[in-house]
Tab-separated table of C-alpha atoms in Angstrom:
chain	number	residue	atom	x	y	z
A	1	MET	CA	13.540	-22.952	-2.237
A	2	ALA	CA	14.792	-22.242	-5.737
A	3	HIS	CA	11.228	-21.844	-6.994
A	4	TRP	CA	10.418	-19.376	-4.203
A	5	TYR	CA	13.562	-17.375	-4.966
A	6	GLY	CA	12.600	-17.228	-8.644
A	7	THR	CA	9.135	-15.910	-7.864
A	8	VAL	CA	10.619	-13.203	-5.643
A	9	LEU	CA	12.991	-12.096	-8.407
A	10	GLY	CA	10.063	-12.045	-10.852
A	11	ASP	CA	8.041	-9.913	-8.450
A	12	VAL	CA	10.920	-7.460	-8.039
A	13	ARG	CA	11.248	-7.083	-11.812
A	14	ALA	CA	7.495	-6.588	-12.173
A	15	THR	CA	7.401	-3.926	-9.446
A	16	GLU	CA	10.357	-2.120	-11.067
A	17	GLU	CA	8.476	-2.026	-14.378
A	18	ARG	CA	5.366	-0.719	-12.614
A	19	GLY	CA	7.410	1.898	-10.759
A	20	GLU	CA	6.806	4.659	-13.303
A	21	GLU	CA	3.042	4.019	-13.290
A	22	ARG	CA	3.054	4.109	-9.492
A	23	GLU	CA	4.812	7.488	-9.491
A	24	LYS	CA	2.029	8.896	-11.684
A	25	GLU	CA	-0.646	7.404	-9.385
A	26	GLY	CA	1.322	8.275	-6.271
A	27	GLU	CA	-0.651	11.391	-5.331
A	28	THR	CA	-4.061	9.727	-5.669
A	29	ARG	CA	-2.864	6.688	-3.739
A	30	GLN	CA	-1.609	8.919	-0.920
A	31	GLU	CA	-4.988	10.661	-0.764
A	32	THR	CA	-6.853	7.352	-0.462
A	33	GLY	CA	-4.415	6.256	2.236
A	34	GLU	CA	-5.087	9.413	4.247
A	35	ARG	CA	-8.848	8.873	3.855
A	36	ARG	CA	-8.467	5.315	5.150
A	37	GLU	CA	-6.467	6.584	8.119
A	38	THR	CA	-9.096	9.142	9.110
A	39	ARG	CA	-11.859	6.571	8.593
A	40	GLY	CA	-10.003	4.187	10.917
A	41	ARG	CA	-9.531	6.942	13.498
A	42	ILE	CA	-13.239	7.817	13.438
A	43	LYS	CA	-14.178	4.164	13.958
A	44	ARG	CA	-11.760	3.929	16.894
A	45	GLU	CA	-13.152	7.092	18.481
A	46	GLU	CA	-16.705	5.772	18.092
A	47	ARG	CA	-15.646	2.659	19.987
A	48	GLY	CA	-13.929	4.818	22.579
A	49	TRP	CA	-10.539	3.188	22.064
A	50	PHE	CA	-7.494	5.402	21.551
A	51	PRO	CA	-4.107	3.998	20.542
């Protein structure tokens, strides 16, 4: 349990350090996310399944 907790804390610190980089990449990441969404929608429509 203690080991798991330590890894989580380490991950949190690492993500905080990467936060600034993520903000810079934020716009591009959002664009790719939107592309993935539309791609998923197209695949669903091809199958004829609507959520």
